[in-house]
Coordinates of N, CA and C in Angstrom, one line a residue:
X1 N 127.6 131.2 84.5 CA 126.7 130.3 83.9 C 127.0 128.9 84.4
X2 N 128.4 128.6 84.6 CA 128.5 127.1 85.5 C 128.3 127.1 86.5
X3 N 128.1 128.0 87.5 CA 128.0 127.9 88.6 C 126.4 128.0 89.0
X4 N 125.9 128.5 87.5 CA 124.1 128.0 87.8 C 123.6 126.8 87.7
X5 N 124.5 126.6 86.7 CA 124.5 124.7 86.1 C 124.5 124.1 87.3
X6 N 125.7 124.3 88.0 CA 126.1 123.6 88.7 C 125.2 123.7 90.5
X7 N 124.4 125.0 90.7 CA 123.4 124.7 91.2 C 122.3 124.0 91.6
X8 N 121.6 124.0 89.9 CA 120.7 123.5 89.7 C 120.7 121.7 89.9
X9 N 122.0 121.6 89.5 CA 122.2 119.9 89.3 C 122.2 119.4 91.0
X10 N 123.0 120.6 92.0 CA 122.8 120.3 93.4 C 121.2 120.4 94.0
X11 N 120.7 121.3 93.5 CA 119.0 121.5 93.9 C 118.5 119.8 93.4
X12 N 119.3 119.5 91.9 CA 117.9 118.9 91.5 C 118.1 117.1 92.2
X13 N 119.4 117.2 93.1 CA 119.7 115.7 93.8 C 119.2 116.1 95.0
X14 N 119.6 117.2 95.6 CA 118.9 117.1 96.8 C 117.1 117.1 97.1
X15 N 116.4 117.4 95.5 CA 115.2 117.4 95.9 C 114.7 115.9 95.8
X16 N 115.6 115.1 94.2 CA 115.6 113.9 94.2 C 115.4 112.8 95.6
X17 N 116.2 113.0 96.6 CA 116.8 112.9 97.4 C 115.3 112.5 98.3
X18 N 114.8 114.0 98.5 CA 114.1 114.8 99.7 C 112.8 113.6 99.5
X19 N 112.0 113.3 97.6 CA 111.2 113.4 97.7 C 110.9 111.5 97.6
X20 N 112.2 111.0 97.3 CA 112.6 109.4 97.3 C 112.0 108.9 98.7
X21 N 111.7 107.8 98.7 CA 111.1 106.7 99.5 C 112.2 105.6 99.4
X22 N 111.9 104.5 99.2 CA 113.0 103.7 99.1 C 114.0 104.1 97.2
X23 N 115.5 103.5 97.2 CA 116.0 103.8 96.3 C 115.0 103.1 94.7
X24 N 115.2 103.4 94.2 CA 114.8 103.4 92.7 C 115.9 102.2 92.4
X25 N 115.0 101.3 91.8 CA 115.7 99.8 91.2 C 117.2 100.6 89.9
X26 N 118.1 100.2 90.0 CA 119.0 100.0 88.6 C 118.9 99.5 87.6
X27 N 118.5 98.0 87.9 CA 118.6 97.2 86.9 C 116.7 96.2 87.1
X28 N 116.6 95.3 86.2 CA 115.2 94.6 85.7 C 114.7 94.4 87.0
X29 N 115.8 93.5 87.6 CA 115.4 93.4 89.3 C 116.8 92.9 90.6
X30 N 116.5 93.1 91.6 CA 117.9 92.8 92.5 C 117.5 92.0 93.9
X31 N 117.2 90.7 93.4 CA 116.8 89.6 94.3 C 117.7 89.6 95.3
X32 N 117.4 89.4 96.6 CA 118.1 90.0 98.1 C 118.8 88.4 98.2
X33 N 120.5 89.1 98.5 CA 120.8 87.9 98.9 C 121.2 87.7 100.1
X34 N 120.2 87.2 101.0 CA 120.1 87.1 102.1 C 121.3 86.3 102.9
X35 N 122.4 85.7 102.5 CA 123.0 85.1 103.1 C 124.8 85.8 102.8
X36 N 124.5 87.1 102.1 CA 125.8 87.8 101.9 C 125.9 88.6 103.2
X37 N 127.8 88.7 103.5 CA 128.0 89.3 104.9 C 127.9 90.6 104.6
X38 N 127.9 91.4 103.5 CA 127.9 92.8 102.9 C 127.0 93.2 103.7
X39 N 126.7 94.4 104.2 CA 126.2 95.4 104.8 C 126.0 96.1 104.1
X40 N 124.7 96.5 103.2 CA 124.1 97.7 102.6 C 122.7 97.8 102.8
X41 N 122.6 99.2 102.3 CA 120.8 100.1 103.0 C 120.0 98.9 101.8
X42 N 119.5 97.9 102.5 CA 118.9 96.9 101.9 C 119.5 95.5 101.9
X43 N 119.6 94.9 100.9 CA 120.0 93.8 100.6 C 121.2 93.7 99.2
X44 N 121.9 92.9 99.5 CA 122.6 93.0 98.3 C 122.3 92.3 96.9
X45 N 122.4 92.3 96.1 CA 122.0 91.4 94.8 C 122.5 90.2 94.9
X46 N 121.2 88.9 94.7 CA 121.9 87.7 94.1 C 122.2 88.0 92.7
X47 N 123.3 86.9 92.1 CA 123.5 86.7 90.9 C 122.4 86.6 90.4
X48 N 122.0 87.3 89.5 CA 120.6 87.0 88.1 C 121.1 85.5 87.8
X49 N 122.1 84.9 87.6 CA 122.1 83.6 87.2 C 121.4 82.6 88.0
X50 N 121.5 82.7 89.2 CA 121.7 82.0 90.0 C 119.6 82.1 90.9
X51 N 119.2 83.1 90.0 CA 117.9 83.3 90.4 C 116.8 82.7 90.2
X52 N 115.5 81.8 90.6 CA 114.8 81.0 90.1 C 113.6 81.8 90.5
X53 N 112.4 81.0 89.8 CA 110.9 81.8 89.8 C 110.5 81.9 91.8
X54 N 111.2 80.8 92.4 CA 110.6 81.0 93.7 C 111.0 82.2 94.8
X55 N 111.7 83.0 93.7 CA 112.7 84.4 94.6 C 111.5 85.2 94.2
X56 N 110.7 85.0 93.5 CA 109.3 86.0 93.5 C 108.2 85.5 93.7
X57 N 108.2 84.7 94.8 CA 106.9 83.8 95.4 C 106.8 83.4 96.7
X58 N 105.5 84.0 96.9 CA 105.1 83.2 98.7 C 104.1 83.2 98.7
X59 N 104.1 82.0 99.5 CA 102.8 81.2 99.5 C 102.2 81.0 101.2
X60 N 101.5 81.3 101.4 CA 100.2 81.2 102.7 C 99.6 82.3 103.5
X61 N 100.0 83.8 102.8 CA 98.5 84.6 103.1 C 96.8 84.5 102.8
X62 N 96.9 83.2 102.2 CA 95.6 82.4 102.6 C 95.2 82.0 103.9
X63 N 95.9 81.8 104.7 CA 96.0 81.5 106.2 C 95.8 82.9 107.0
X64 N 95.2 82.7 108.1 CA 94.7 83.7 109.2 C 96.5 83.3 110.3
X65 N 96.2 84.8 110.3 CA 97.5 84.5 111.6 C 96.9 84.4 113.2
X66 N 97.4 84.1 113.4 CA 97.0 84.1 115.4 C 97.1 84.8 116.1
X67 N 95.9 84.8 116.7 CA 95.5 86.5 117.0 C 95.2 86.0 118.6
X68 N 95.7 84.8 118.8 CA 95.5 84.7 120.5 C 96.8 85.5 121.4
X69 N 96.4 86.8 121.7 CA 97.1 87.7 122.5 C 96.1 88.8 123.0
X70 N 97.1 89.3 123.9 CA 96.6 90.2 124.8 C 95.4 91.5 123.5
X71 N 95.8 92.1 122.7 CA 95.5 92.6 121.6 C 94.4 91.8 120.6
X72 N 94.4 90.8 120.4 CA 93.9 90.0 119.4 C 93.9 90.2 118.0
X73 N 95.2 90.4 117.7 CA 95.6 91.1 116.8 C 96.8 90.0 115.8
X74 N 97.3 90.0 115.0 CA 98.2 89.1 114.1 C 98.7 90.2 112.7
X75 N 99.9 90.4 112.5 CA 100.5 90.7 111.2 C 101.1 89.8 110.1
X76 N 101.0 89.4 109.2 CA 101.9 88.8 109.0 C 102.4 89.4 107.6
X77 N 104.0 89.8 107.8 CA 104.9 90.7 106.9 C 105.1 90.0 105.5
X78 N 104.7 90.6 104.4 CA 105.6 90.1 103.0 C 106.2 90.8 103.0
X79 N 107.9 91.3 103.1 CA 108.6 92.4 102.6 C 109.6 91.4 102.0
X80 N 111.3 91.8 102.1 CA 111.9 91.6 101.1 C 112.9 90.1 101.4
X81 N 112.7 90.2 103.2 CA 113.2 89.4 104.0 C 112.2 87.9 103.6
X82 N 111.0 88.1 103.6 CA 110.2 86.7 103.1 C 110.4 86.9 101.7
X83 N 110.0 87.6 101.1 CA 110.1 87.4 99.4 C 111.4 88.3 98.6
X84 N 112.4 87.4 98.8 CA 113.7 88.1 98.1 C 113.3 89.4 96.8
X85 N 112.7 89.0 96.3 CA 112.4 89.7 94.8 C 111.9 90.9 95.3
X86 N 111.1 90.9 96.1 CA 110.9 92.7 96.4 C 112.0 93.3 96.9
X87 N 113.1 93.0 96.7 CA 114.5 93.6 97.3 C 114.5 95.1 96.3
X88 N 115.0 96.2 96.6 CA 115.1 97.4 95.5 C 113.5 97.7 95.3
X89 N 112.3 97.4 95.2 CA 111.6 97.3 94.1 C 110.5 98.5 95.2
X90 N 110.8 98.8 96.3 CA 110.1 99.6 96.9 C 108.1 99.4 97.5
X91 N 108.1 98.0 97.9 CA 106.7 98.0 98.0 C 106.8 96.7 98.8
X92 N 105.7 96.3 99.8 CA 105.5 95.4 100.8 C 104.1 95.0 100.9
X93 N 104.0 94.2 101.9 CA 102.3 94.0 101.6 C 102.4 93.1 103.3
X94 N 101.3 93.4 104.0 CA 100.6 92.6 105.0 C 99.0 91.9 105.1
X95 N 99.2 90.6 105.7 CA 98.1 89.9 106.0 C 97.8 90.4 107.6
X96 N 96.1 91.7 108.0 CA 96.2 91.8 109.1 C 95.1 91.5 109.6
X97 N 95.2 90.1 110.5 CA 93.9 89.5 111.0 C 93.5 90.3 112.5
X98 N 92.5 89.9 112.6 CA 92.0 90.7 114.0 C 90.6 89.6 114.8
X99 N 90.9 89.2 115.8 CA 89.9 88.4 116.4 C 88.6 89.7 116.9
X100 N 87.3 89.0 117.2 CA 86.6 90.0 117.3 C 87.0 90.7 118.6
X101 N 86.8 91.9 118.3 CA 87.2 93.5 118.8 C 89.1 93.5 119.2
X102 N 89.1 92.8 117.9 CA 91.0 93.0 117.8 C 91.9 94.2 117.6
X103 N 92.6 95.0 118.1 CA 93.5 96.2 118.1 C 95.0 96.1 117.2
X104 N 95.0 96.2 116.4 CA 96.5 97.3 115.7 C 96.8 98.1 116.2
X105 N 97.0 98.8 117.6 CA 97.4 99.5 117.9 C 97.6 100.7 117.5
X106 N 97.8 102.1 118.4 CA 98.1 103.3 117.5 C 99.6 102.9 117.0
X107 N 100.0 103.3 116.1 CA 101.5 102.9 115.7 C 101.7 103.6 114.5
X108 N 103.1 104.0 114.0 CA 103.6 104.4 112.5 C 104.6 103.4 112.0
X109 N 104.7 103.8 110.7 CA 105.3 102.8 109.7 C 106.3 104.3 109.4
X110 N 107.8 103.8 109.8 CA 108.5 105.3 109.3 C 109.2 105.7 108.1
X111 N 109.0 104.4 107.4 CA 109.0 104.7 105.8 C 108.2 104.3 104.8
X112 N 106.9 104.1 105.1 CA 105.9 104.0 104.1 C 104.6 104.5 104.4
X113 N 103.8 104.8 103.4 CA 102.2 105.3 103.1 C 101.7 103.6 103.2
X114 N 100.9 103.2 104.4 CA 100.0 102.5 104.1 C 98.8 102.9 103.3
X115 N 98.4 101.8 102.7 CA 96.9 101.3 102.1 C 96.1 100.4 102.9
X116 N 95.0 100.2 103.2 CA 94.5 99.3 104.0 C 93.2 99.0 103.3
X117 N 92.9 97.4 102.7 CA 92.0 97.0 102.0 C 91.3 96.0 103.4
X118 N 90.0 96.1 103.3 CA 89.2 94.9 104.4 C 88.5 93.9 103.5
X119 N 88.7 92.7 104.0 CA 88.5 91.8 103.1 C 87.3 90.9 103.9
X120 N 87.1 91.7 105.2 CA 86.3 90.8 106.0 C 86.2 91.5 106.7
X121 N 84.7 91.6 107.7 CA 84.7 92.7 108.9 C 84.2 94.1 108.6
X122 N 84.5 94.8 109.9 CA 84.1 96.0 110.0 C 85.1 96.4 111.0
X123 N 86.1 98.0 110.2 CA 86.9 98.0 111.2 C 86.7 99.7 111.5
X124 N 87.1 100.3 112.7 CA 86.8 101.5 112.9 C 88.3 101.7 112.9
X125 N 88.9 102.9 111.8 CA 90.6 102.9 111.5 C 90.8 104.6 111.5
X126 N 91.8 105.0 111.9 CA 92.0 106.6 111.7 C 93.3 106.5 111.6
X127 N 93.7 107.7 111.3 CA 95.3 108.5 111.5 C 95.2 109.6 112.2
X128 N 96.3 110.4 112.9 CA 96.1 111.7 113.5 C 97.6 112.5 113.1
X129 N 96.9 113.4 112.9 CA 98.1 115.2 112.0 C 99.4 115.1 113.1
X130 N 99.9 115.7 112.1 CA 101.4 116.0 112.9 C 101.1 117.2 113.9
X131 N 101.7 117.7 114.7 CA 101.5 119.2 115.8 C 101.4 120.5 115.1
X132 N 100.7 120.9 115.2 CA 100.1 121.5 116.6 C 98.6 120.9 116.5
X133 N 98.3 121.0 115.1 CA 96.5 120.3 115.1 C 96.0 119.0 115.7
X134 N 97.1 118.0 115.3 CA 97.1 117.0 116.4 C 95.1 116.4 115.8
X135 N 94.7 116.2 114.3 CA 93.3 116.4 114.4 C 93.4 114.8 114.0
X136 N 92.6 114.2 114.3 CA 91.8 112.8 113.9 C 91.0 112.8 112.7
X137 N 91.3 111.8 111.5 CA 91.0 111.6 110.6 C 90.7 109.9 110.7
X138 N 89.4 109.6 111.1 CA 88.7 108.6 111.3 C 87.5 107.6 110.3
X139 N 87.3 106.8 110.1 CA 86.2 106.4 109.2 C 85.7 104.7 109.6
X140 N 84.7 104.5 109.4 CA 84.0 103.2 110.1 C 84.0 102.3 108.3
X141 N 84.9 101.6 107.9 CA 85.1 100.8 107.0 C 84.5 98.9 106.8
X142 N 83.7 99.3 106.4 CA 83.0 97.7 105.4 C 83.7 96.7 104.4
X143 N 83.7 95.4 104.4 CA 84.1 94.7 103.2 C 83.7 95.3 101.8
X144 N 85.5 95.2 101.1 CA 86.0 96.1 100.1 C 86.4 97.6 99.8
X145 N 85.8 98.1 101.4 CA 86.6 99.7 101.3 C 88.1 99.6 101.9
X146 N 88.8 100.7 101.6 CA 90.3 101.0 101.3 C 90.3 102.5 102.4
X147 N 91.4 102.5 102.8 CA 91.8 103.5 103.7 C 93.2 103.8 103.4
X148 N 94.0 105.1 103.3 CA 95.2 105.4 103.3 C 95.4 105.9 104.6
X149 N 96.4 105.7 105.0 CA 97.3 106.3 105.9 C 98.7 106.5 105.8
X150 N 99.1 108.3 105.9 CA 100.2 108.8 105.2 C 101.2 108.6 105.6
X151 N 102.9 108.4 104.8 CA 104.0 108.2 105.8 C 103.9 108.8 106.9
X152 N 104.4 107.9 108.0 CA 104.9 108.3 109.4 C 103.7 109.1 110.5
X153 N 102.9 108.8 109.9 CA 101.6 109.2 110.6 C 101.5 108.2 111.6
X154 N 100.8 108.7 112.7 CA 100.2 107.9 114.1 C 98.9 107.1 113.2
X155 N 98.4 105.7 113.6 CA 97.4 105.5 112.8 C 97.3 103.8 113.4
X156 N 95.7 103.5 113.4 CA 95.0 102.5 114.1 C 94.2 101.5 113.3
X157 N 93.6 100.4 113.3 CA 92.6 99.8 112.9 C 92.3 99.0 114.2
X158 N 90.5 99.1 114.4 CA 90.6 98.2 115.4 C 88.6 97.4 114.7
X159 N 88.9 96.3 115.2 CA 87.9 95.3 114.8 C 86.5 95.6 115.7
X160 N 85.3 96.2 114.9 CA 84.1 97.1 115.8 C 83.4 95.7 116.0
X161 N 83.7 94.8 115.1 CA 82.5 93.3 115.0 C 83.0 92.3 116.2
X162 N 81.9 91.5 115.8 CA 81.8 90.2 117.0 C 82.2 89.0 116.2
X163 N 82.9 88.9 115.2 CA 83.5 87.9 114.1 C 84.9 88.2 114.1
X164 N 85.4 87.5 113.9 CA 86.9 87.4 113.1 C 86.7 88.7 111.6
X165 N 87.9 88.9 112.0 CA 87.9 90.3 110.9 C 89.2 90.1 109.9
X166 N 89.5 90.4 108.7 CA 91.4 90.9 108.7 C 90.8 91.4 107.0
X167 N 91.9 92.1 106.4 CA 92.3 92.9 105.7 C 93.8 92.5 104.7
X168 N 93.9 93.5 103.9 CA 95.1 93.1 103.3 C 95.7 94.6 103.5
X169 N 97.3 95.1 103.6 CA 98.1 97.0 103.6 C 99.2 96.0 102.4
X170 N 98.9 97.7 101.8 CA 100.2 97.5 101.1 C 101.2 98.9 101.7
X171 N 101.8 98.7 101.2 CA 103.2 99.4 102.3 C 103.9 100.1 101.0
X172 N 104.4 101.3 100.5 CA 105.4 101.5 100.0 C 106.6 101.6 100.0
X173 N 107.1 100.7 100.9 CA 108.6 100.5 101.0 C 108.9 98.7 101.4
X174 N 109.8 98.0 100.6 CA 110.1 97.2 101.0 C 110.6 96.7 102.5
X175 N 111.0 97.8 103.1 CA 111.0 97.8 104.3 C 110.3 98.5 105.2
X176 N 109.0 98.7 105.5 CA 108.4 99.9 106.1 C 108.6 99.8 107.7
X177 N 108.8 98.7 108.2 CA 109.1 99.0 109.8 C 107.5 99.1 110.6
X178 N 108.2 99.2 111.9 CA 107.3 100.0 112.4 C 107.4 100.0 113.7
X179 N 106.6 101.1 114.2 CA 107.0 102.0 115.7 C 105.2 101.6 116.7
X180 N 105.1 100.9 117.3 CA 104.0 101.1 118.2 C 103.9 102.0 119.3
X181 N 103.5 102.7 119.4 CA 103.5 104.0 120.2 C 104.0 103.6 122.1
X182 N 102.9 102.7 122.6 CA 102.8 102.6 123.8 C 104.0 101.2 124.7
X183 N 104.2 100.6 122.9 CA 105.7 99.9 123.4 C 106.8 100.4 123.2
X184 N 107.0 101.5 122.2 CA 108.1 102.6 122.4 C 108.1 103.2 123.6
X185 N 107.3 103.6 124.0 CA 107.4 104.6 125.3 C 107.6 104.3 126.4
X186 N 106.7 102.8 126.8 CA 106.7 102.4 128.0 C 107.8 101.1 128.1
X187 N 107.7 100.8 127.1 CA 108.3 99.6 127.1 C 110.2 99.5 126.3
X188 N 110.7 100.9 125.9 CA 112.0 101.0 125.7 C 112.3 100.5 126.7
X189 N 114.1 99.9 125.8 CA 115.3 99.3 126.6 C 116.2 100.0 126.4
X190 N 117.0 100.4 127.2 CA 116.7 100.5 128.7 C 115.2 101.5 128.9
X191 N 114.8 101.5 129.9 CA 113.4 102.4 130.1 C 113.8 103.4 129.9
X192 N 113.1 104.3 129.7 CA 113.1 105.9 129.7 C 112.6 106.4 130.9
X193 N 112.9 107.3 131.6 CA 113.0 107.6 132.7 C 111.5 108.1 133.6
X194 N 111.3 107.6 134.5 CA 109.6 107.2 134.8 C 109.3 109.3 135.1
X195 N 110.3 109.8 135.8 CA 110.3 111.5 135.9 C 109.5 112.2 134.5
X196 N 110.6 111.7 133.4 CA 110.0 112.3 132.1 C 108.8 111.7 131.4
X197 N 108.7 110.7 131.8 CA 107.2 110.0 131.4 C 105.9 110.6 132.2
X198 N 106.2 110.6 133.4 CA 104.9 111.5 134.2 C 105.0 112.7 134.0
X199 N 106.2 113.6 133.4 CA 106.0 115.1 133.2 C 105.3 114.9 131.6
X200 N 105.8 113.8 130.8 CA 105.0 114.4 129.5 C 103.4 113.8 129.5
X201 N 103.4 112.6 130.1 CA 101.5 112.6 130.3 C 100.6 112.8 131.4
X202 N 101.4 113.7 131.9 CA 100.7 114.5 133.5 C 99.9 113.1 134.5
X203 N 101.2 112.0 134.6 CA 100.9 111.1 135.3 C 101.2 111.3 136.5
X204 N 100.8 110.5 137.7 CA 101.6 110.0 139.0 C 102.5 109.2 138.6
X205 N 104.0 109.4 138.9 CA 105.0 107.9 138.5 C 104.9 106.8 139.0
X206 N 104.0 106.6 140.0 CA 103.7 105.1 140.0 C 102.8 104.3 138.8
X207 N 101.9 105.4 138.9 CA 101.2 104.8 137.3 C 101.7 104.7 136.0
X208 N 103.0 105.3 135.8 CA 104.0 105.1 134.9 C 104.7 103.9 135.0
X209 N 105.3 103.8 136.4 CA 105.9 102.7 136.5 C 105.1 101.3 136.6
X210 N 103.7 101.5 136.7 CA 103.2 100.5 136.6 C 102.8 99.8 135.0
X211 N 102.0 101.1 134.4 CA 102.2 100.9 132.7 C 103.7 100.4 131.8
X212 N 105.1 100.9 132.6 CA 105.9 100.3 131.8 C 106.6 98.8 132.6
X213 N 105.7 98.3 133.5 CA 105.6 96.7 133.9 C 104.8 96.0 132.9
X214 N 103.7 96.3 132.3 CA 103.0 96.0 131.2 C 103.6 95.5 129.4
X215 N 104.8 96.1 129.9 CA 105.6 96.4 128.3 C 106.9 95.8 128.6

């Protein structure tokens, strides 16, 4: 009988575990103290004493970010690093502007489910399935429609209009990261080796080595 007890209590951490995203707050809240040498999976707690109203405030996603680049594209991150108070609390949020026919790139976020709200524009956004289906899940979005895109999915927004466009994501992880596909591959440090790059997209390696001149 203890040794089922004692099963079950291992099943029921490891599913805990399996099905967690960022960790689960302890306490009311655990404002990031960004200036402790401590090293932990996050941030470490300021003193609650020592905490004021502005560790849960930022101010200027009113402002458009600058989108003069190659992409015409701009993010600009609220996670825990700008706003201490989302420290523990598992949630993020971005301002994503886009100049007309601006690109977010294909890219994943490796620990969060985006939401993607348009607050302006017209954007044409998808995600695509894990292997073998590899299928495209696409939709042409108007001011005030919403799009999810699921953890760690490949996934896009790009600006279909001839205006200035941007949006609001919310992220569920205070940290959600992220991976852009064609700067990971081409553009790792050190490079990844131009042989295995033209065997996995049935290139000529000059054309490889010319795409990871680009990155």
């Amino acid at each position: 009988m203890a040794s089922h007890v004692l099963l079950l209590a291992l099943l029921a951490l490891v599913l805990s575990q399996a099905i967690a995203s960022d960790p689960s707050p302890l306490q009311d809240f655990c404002v990031a103290d960004k200036n402790s040498p401590v090293f932990v999976n996050g941030f470490v707690c300021k003193n609650p004493n020592f905490t004021t109203p502005e560790d849960f405030f930022f101010k200027g996603l009113d402002q458009p970010g600058n989108t003069m680049n190659k992409l015409g594209f701009n993010a600009t991150l609220v996670n825990a690093m700008m706003l201490p108070g989302l420290n523990t609390l598992g949630i993020s949020l971005a301002r994503l502007d886009f100049a007309p026919y601006g690109l977010n790139p294909p890219h994943t976020h490796p620990r969060a489910t985006e939401v993607f709200t348009v607050l302006e524009g017209t954007f044409y956004v998808g995600f695509v399935m894990s292997n073998p289906d590899n299928k495209l899940f696409s939709k042409i979005l108007n001011k005030g429609d919403v799009f999810v895109f699921p953890e760690g999915l490949i996934h896009f927004q790009f600006n279909v209009g001839k205006t200035s466009a941007f949006g609001i994501s919310g992220l569920s992880s205070q940290n959600p990261d992220v991976i852009t596909i064609a700067n990971a591959v081409f553009g790792s440090n050190p490079p990844i080796s131009d042989d295995i790059l033209a065997k996995a997209f049935q290139l000529d390696k000059k054309i490889v080595d010319w795409l990871q001149t680009q990155f």
